[in-house]
Coordinates of C-alpha atoms in Angstrom, one line a residue:
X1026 CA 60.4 80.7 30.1
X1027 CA 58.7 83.3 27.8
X1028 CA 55.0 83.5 27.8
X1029 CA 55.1 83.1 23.6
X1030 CA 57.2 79.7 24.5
X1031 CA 55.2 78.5 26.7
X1032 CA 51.9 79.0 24.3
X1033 CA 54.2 77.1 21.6
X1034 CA 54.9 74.4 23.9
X1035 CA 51.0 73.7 24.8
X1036 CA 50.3 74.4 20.9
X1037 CA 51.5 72.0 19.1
X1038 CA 48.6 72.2 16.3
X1039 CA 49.7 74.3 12.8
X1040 CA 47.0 76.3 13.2
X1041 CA 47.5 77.4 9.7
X1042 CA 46.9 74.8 8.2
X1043 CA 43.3 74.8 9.5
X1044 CA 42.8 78.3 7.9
X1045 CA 44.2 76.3 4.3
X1046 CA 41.3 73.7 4.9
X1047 CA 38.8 76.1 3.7
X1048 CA 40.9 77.1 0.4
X1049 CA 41.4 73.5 -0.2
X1050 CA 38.0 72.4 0.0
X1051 CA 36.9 75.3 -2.4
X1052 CA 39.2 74.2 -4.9
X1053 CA 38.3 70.5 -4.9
X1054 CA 34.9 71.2 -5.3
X1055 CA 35.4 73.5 -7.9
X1056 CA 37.1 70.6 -9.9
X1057 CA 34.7 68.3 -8.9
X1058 CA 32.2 70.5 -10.4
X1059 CA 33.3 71.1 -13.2
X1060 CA 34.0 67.1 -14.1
X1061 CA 30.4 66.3 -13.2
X1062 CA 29.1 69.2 -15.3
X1063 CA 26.7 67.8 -18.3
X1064 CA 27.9 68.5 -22.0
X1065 CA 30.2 67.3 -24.0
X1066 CA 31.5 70.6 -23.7
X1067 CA 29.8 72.8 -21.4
X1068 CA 30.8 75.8 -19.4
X1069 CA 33.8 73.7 -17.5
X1070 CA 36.7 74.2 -20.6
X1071 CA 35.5 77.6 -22.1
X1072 CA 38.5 79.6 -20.2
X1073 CA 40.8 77.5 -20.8
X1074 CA 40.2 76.4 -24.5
X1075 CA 39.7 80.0 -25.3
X1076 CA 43.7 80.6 -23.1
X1077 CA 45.1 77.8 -25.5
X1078 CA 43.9 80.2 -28.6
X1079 CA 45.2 83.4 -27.3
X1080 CA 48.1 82.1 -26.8
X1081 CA 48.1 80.7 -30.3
X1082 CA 47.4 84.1 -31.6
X1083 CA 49.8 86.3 -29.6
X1084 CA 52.7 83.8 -30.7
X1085 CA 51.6 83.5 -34.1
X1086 CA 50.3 86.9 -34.8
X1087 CA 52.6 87.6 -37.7
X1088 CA 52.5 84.6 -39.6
X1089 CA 49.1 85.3 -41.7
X1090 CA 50.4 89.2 -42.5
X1091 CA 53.3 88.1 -43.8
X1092 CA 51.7 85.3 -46.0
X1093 CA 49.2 88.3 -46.8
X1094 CA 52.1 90.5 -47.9
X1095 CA 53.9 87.8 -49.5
X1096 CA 50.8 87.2 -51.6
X1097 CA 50.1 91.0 -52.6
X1098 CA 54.1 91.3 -53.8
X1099 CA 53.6 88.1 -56.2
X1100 CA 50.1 89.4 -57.3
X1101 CA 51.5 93.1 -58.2
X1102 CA 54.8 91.7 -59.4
X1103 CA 53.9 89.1 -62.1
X1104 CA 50.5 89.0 -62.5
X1105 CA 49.7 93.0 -62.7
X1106 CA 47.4 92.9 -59.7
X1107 CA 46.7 96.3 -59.0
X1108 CA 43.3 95.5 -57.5
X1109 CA 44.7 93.0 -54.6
X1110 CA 45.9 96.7 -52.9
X1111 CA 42.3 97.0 -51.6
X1112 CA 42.2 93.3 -50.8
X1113 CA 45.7 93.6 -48.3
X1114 CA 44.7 96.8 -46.6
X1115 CA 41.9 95.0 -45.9
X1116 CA 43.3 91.5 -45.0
X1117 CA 45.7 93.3 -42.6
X1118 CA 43.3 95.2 -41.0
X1119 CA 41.7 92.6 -39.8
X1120 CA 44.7 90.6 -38.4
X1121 CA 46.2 93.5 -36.8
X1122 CA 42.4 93.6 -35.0
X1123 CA 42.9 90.0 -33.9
X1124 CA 46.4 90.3 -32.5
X1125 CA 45.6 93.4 -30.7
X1126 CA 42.7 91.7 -29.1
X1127 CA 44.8 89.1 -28.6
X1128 CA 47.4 91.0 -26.5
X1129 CA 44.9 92.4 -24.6
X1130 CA 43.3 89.4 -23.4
X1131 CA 46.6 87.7 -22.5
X1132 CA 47.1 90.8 -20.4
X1133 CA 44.1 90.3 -18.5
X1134 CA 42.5 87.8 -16.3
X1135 CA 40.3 85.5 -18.1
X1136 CA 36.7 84.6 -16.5
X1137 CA 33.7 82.8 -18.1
X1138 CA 32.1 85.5 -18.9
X1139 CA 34.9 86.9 -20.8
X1140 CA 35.7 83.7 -22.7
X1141 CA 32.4 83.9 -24.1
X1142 CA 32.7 87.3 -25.5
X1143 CA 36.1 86.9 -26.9
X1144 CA 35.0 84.2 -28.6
X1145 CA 32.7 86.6 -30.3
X1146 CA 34.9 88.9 -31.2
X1147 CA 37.5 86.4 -32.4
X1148 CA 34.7 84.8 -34.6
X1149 CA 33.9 88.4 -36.1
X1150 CA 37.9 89.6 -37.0
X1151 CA 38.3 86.0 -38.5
X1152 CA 34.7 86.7 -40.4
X1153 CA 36.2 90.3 -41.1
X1154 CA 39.8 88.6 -42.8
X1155 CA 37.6 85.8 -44.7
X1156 CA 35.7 88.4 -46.2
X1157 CA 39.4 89.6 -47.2
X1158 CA 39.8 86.5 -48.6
X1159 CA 36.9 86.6 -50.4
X1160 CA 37.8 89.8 -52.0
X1161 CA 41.1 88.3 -53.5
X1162 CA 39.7 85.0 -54.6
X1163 CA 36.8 87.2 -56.8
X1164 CA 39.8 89.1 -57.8
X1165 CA 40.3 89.4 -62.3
X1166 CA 43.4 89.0 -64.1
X1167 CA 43.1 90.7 -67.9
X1168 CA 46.2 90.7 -68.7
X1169 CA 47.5 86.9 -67.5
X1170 CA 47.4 84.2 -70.1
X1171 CA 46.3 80.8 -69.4
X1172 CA 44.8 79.3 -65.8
X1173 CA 47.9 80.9 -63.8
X1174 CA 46.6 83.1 -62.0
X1175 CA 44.1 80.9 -60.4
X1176 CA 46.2 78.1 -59.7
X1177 CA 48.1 80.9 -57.7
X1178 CA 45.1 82.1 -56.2
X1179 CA 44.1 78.3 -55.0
X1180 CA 47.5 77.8 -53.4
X1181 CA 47.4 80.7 -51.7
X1182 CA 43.4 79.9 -50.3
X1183 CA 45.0 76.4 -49.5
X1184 CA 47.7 77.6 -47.4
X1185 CA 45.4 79.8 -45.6
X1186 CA 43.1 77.7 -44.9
X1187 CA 45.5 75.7 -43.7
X1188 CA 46.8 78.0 -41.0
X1189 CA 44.0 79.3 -40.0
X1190 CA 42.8 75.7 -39.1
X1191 CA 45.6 74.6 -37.5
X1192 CA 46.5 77.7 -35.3
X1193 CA 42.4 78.3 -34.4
X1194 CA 40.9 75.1 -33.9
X1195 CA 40.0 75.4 -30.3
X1196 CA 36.9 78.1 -32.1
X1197 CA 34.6 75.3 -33.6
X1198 CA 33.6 75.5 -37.4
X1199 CA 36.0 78.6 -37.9
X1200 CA 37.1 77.5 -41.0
X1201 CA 33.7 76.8 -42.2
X1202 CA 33.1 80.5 -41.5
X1203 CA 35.7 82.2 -43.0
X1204 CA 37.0 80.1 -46.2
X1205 CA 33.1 78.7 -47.1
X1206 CA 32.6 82.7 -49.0
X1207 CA 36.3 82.6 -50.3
X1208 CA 35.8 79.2 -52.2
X1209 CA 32.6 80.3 -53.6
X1210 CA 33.9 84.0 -54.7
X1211 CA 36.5 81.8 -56.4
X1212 CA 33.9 79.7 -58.6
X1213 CA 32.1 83.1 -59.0
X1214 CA 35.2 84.6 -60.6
X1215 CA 35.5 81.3 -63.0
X1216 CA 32.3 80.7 -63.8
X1217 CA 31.5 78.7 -65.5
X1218 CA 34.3 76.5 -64.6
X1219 CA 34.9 75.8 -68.4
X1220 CA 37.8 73.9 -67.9
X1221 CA 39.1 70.2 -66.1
X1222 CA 41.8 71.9 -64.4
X1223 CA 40.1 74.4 -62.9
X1224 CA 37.0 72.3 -62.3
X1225 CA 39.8 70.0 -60.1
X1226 CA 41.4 73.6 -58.3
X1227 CA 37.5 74.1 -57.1
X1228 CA 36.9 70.8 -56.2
X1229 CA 40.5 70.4 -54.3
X1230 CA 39.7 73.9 -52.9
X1231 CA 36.1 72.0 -51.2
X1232 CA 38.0 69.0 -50.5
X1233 CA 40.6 70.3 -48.3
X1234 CA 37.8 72.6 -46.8
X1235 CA 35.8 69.6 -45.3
X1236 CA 39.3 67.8 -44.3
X1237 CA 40.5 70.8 -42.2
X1238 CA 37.0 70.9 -40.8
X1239 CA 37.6 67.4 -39.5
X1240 CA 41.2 67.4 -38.7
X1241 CA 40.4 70.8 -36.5
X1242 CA 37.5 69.2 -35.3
X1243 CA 39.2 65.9 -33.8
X1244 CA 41.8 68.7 -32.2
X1245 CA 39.3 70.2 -30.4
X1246 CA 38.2 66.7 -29.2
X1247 CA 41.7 65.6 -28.6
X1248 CA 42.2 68.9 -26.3
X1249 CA 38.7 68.7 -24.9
X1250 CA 40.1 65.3 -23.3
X1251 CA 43.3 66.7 -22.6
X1252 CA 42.2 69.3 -20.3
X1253 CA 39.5 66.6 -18.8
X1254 CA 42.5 64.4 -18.1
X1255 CA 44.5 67.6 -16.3
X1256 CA 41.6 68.6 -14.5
X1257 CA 41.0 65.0 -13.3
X1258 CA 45.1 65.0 -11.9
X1259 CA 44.4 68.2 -10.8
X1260 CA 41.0 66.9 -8.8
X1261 CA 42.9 63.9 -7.2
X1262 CA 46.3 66.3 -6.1
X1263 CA 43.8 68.7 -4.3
X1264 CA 42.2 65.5 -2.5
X1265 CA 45.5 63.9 -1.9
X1266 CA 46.1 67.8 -0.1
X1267 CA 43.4 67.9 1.4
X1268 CA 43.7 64.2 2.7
X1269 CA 46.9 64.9 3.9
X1270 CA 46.4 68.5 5.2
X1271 CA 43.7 66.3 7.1
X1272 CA 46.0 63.7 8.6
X1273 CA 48.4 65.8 9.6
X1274 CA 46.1 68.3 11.7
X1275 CA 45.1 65.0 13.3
X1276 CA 48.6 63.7 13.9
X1277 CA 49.1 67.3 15.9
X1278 CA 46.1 67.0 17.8
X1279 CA 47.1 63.6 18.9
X1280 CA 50.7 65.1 19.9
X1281 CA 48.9 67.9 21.5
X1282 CA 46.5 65.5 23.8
X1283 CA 49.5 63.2 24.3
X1284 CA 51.5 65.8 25.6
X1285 CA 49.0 66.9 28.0
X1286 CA 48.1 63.6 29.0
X1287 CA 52.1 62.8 30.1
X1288 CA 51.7 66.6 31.6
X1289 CA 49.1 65.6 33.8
X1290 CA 50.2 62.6 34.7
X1291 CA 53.7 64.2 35.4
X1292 CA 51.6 67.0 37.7
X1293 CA 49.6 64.7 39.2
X1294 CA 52.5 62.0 40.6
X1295 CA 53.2 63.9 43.0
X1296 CA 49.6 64.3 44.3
X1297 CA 49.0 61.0 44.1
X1298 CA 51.9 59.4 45.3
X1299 CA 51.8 61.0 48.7
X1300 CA 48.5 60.2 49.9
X1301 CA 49.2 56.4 48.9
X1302 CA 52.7 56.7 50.7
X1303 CA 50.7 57.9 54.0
X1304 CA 47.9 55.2 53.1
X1305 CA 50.5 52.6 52.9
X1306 CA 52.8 53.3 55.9
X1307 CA 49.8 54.1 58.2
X1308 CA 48.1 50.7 57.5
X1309 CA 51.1 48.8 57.3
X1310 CA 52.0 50.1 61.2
X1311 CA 47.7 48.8 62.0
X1312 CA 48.6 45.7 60.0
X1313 CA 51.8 44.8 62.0
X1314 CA 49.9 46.4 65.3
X1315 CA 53.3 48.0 65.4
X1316 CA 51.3 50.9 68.5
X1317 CA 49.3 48.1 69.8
X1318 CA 46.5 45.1 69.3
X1319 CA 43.5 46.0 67.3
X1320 CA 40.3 44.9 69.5
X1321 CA 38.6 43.7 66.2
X1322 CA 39.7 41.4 63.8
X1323 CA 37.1 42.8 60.9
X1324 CA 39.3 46.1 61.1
X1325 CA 42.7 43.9 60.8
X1326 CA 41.1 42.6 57.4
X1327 CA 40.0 45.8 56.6
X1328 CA 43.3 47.1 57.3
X1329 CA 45.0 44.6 55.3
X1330 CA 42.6 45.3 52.3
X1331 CA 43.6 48.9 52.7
X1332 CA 47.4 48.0 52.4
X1333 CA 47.0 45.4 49.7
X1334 CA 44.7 48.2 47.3
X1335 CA 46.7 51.1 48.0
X1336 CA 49.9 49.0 46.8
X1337 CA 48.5 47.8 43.7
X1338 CA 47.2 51.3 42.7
X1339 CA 50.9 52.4 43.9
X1340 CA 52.0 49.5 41.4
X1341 CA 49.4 50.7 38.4
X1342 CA 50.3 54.7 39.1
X1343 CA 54.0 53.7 38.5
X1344 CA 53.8 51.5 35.2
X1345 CA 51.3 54.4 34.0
X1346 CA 53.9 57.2 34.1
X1347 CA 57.1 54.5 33.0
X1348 CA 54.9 54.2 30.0
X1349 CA 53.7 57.8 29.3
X1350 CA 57.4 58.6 30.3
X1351 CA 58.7 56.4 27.5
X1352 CA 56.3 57.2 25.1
X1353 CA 57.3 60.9 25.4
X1354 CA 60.4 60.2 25.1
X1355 CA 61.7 61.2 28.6
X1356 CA 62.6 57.7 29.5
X1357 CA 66.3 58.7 30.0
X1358 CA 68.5 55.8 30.4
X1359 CA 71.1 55.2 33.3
X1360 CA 73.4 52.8 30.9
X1361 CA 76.2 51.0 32.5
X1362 CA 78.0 47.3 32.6
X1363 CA 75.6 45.2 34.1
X1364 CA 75.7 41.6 34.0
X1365 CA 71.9 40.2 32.8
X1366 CA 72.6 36.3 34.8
X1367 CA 73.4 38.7 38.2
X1368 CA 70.1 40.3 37.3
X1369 CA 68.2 37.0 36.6
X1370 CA 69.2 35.6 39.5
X1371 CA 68.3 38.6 42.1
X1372 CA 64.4 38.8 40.4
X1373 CA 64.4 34.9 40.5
X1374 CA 65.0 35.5 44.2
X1375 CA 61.9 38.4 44.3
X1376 CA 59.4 36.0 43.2
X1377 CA 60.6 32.4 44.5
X1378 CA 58.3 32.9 47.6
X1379 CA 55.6 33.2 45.3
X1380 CA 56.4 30.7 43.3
X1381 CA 57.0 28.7 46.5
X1382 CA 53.4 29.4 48.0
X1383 CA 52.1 27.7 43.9
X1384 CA 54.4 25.1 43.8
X1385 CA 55.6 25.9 41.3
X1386 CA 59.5 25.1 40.1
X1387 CA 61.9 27.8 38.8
X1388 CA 64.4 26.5 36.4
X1389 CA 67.6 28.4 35.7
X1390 CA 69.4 27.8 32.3
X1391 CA 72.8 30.0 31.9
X1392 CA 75.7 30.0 30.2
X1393 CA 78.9 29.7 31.1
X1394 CA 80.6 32.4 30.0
X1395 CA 78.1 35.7 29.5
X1396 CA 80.2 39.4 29.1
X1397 CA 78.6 41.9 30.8
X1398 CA 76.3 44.4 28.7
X1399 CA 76.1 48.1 28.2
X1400 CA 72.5 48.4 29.5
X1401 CA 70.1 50.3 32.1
X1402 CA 70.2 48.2 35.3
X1403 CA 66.8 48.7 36.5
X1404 CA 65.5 49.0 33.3
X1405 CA 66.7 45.3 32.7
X1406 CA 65.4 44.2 35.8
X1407 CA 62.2 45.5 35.5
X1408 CA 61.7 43.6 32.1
X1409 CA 62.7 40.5 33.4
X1410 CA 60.9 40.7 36.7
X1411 CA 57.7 41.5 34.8
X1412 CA 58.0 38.7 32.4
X1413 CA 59.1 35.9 35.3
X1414 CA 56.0 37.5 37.4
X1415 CA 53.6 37.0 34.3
X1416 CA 54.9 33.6 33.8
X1417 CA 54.9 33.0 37.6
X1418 CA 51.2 34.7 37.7
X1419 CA 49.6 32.5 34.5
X1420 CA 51.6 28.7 35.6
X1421 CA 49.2 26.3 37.2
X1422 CA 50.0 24.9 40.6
X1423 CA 53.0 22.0 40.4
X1424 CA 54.0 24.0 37.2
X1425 CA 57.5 24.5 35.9
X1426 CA 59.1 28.0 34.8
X1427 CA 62.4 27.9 33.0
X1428 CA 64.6 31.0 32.7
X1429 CA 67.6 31.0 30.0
X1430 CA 70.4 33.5 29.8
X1431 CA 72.8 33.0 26.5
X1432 CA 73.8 33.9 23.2
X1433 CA 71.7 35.0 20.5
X1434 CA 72.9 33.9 16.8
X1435 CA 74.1 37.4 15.7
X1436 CA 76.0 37.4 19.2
X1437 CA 73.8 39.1 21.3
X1438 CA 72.4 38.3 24.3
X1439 CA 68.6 37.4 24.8
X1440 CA 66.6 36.4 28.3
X1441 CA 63.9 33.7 27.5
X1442 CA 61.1 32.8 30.1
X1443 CA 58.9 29.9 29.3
X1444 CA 56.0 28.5 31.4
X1445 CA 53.5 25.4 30.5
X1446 CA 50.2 27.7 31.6
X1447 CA 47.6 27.6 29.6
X1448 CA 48.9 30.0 27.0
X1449 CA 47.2 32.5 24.9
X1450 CA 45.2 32.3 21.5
X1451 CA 47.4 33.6 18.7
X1452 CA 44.8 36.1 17.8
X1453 CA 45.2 37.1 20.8
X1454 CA 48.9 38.2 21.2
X1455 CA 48.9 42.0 19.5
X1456 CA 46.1 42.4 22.1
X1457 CA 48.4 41.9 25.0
X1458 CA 51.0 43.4 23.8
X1459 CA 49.0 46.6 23.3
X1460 CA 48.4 49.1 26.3
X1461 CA 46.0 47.9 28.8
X1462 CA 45.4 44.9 26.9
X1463 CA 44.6 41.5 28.2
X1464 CA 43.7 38.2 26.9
X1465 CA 40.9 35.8 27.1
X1466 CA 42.9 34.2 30.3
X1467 CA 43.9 37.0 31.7
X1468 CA 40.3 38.2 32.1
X1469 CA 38.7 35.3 33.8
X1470 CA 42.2 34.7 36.2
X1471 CA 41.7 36.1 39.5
X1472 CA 44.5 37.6 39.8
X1473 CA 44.4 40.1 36.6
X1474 CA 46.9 42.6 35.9
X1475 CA 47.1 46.1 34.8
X1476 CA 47.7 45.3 31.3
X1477 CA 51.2 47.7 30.8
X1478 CA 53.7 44.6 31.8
X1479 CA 54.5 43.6 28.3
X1480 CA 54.2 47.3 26.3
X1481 CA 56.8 48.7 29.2
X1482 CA 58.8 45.4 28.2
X1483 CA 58.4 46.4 24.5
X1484 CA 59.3 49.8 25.0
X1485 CA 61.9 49.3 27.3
X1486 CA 64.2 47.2 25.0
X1487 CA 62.8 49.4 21.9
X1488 CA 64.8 51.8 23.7
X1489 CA 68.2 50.0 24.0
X1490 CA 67.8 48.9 20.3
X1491 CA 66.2 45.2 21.3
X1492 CA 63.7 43.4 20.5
X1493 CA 60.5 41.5 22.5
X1494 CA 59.2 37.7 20.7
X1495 CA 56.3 36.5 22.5
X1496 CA 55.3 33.3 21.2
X1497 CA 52.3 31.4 22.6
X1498 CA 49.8 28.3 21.4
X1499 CA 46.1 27.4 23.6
X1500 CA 47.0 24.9 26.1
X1501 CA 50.7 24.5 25.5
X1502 CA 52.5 27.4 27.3
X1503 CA 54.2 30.9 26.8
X1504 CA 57.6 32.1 25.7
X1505 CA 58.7 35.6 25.9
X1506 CA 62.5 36.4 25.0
X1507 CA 63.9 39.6 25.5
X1508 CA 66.9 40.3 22.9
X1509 CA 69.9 43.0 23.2
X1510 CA 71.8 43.7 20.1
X1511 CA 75.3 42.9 19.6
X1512 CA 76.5 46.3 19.8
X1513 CA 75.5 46.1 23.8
X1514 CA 78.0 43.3 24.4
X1515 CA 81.1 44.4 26.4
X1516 CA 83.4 42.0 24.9
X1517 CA 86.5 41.6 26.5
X1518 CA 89.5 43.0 24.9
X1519 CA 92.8 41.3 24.8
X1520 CA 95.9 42.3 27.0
X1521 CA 98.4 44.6 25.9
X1522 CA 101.7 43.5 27.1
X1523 CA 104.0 46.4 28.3
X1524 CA 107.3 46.7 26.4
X1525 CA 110.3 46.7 28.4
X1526 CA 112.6 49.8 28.4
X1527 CA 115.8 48.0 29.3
X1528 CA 115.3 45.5 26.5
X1529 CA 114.2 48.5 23.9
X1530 CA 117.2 50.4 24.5
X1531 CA 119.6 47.2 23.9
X1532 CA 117.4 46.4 21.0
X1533 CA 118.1 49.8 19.3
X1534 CA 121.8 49.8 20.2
X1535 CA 122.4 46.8 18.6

């Protein structure tokens, strides 16, 4: 193996992701500052208010010329308004200025700083094409008869005004700014107003005015609370990234220390498991004085201690790597047809002597007919030798243990041990069931356990598909059932009777 595999293999942590944290965290606080800034308004929106108008002005950047044009045409054409040429170069000028500024900003990247001076150079080219419109309101007609003219000349300041509120009404009180001199050139160029209709043209003209200052004043409102609303989505999705970048470095680390713990556990069986080998066969020989008597009987207890500790640590080191093997996922499965009553019957045989010594009663419950099942041999007999030892282990003296092989509803098979101990609190039961866990009565038996009996069971039949039911009530006794699916019963398949040659050949001449 290549050393760049080998560094992969012991790394299991995205160490990129770690160098994202930073950018993460930047950008939630950002947001996060900006939502807690004071101010209904405030420095938080100015870039992107001031992005919503360029973009305004760069797509509608030839609407107001044309109007402009369209106006000096009708002017020169039927009412003889040879003056409005000074009004139109000067109209034009000053939206040609805004679009070209407009262009430019789009082109550029857009900071606070340079929201704030755009928006005093947008307010000074729409201050520059009201006082355009200010020259063509003030503007005489000699030669028209009647109040045409200005009725043409308040259409036009209506439409205007119109577009110019709608299109910039992320700029506060622009049309304030530019149409207030326009409306008051045209009451300079009819004063007095010495007539009713265009007394009402005025007074529309002032009307409309004040509505477009509130229409573009609840847009800017309604925008305003747009872009709080974005940047409140925006907040949350960079926490929800950040939460997640977070779990998921944490979910790697956890890999990465679970794989080295199975590592060193997988290192370290063979450095432990050969000292306790010599530890056991050496004091088993002094136990049986195989070589000879031993003079003292202290050292024949002492030897026997020695055997007895060195096989339960044997026993503990054993279930430790099962379970760190499983967990892994390098519990590899030997599967073959095994038959789970043959199996019951050989661990009921392990533990009888020690059920025997308690006095207590083993009852066997099978029936009749049981197929085999496509399962792990010793993986089956460890489950059910650790559960008939548990319920062996927790059963009082005189007590009765019953074992049941059979059928489960969906037709598989299940192994069910049940004991009338002294059972475990309900509260109590994802306790045992987790890793090194033991109960209340567990704890104060004197014989305790390891605590990895019932998470290998778990594991064990999580790996052929099963399922593990411990139920258990104070004072009344523990069940634990073991369950294989129906896909693991070998069911027999019927005979196939041979066809006879001589009777097929007579069959086809005939």
């Amino acid at each position: 193996m290549s050393s760049e595999n080998k560094s992969a293999d012991k790394n299991i942590v995205d160490r990129s992701r770690i160098r994202r944290n930073p950018e993460i965290s930047r950008a939630v606080k950002a947001t996060r500052d900006r939502l807690q800034s004071d101010g209904k308004r405030g420095a938080r929106y100015d870039r992107e208010l001031m992005a919503m108008y360029i973009n305004s002005a760069v797509q509608g950047a030839a609407a107001m010329p044309v109007l402009v044009l369209l106006t000096a045409g009708i002017s020169i054409a039927f009412f003889h308004g040879q003056n409005v040429l000074t009004w139109t170069v000067a109209a034009l000028f000053g939206y040609a200025v805004q679009a070209v500024l407009a262009r430019r900003a789009s082109r550029q990247e857009l900071t606070t700083e340079y929201a704030h001076r755009l928006e005093l150079q947008f307010t000074a080219t729409h201050a520059l094409t009201g006082f355009g419109w200010a020259i063509f309101a003030l503007q005489p007609c000699a030669q028209c008869t009647g109040l045409d003219f200005a009725f043409f000349k308040g259409v036009v300041l209506l439409i205007a005004m119109a577009v110019t509120a709608m299109s910039s009404f992320t700029l506060q009180r622009l049309p304030l700014l530019v149409f207030s001199t326009p409306i008051l050139m045209f009451y300079l160029a009819g004063s007095p107003p010495n007539s009713p209709f265009q007394i009402s043209i005025l007074a529309m003209l002032l009307g409309t005015l004040v509505f477009f200052i509130f229409v573009s004043g609840r847009l800017y409102n309604a925008n305003l609370s747009m872009l709080s609303v974005q940047a409140e989505k925006d907040w949350l999705i960079a926490e929800l990234e950040l939460a997640k970048s977070t779990s998921d470095e944490a979910r790697r680390r956890a890999e990465e220390a679970n794989l080295a713990k199975s590592r060193f556990l997988a290192s370290m069986s063979h450095e432990l498991r050969t000292p306790l080998n010599a530890i056991l066969g050496f004091s088993e020989v002094m136990k049986n004085e195989v070589l000879g008597p031993l003079e003292n009987e202290t050292y024949s207890e002492y030897v026997a201690d020695i055997h007895r500790s060195g096989d339960h640590l044997l026993r503990l080191i054993n279930e430790i790597l099962d379970l760190s093997r499983i967990e892994a996922g390098r519990y590899s499965l030997n599967e073959e047809p095994v038959s789970m009553r043959n199996i019951a019957e050989d661990c009921i045989a392990m533990v009888e002597l020690k059920a025997k010594n308690k006095n207590i009663t083993i009852n066997a419950q099978f029936e009749r007919v049981l197929p085999l099942v496509w399962a792990d041999e010793r993986s089956m007999r460890q489950v059910i030798l650790n559960l008939l030892s548990n319920a062996v282990k927790f059963t009082p003296p005189k007590g009765i243990v019953t074992l049941k092989v059979g059928w489960t509803a969906g037709g598989g098979q299940y192994v069910s041990i049940k004991d009338d101990g002294p059972g475990i609190p309900e509260d109590e039961i994802p306790v045992v069931l987790s890793a090194f866990g033991q109960g209340s009565i567990a704890i104060k038996s004197a014989e305790q356990g390891t605590g990895l009996g019932l998470p290998i069971v778990q594991a064990i039949l999580a790996e052929h598909g099963g399922e593990f039911i411990l139920r258990s009530k104070l004072r009344e006794g523990t069940e634990a059932t073991a369950i294989l699916p129906r896909d693991r019963v070998l069911m027999d398949a019927p005979s196939i009777e041979t066809p006879d040659p001589e009777k097929t050949k007579r069959r086809s001449f005939a």
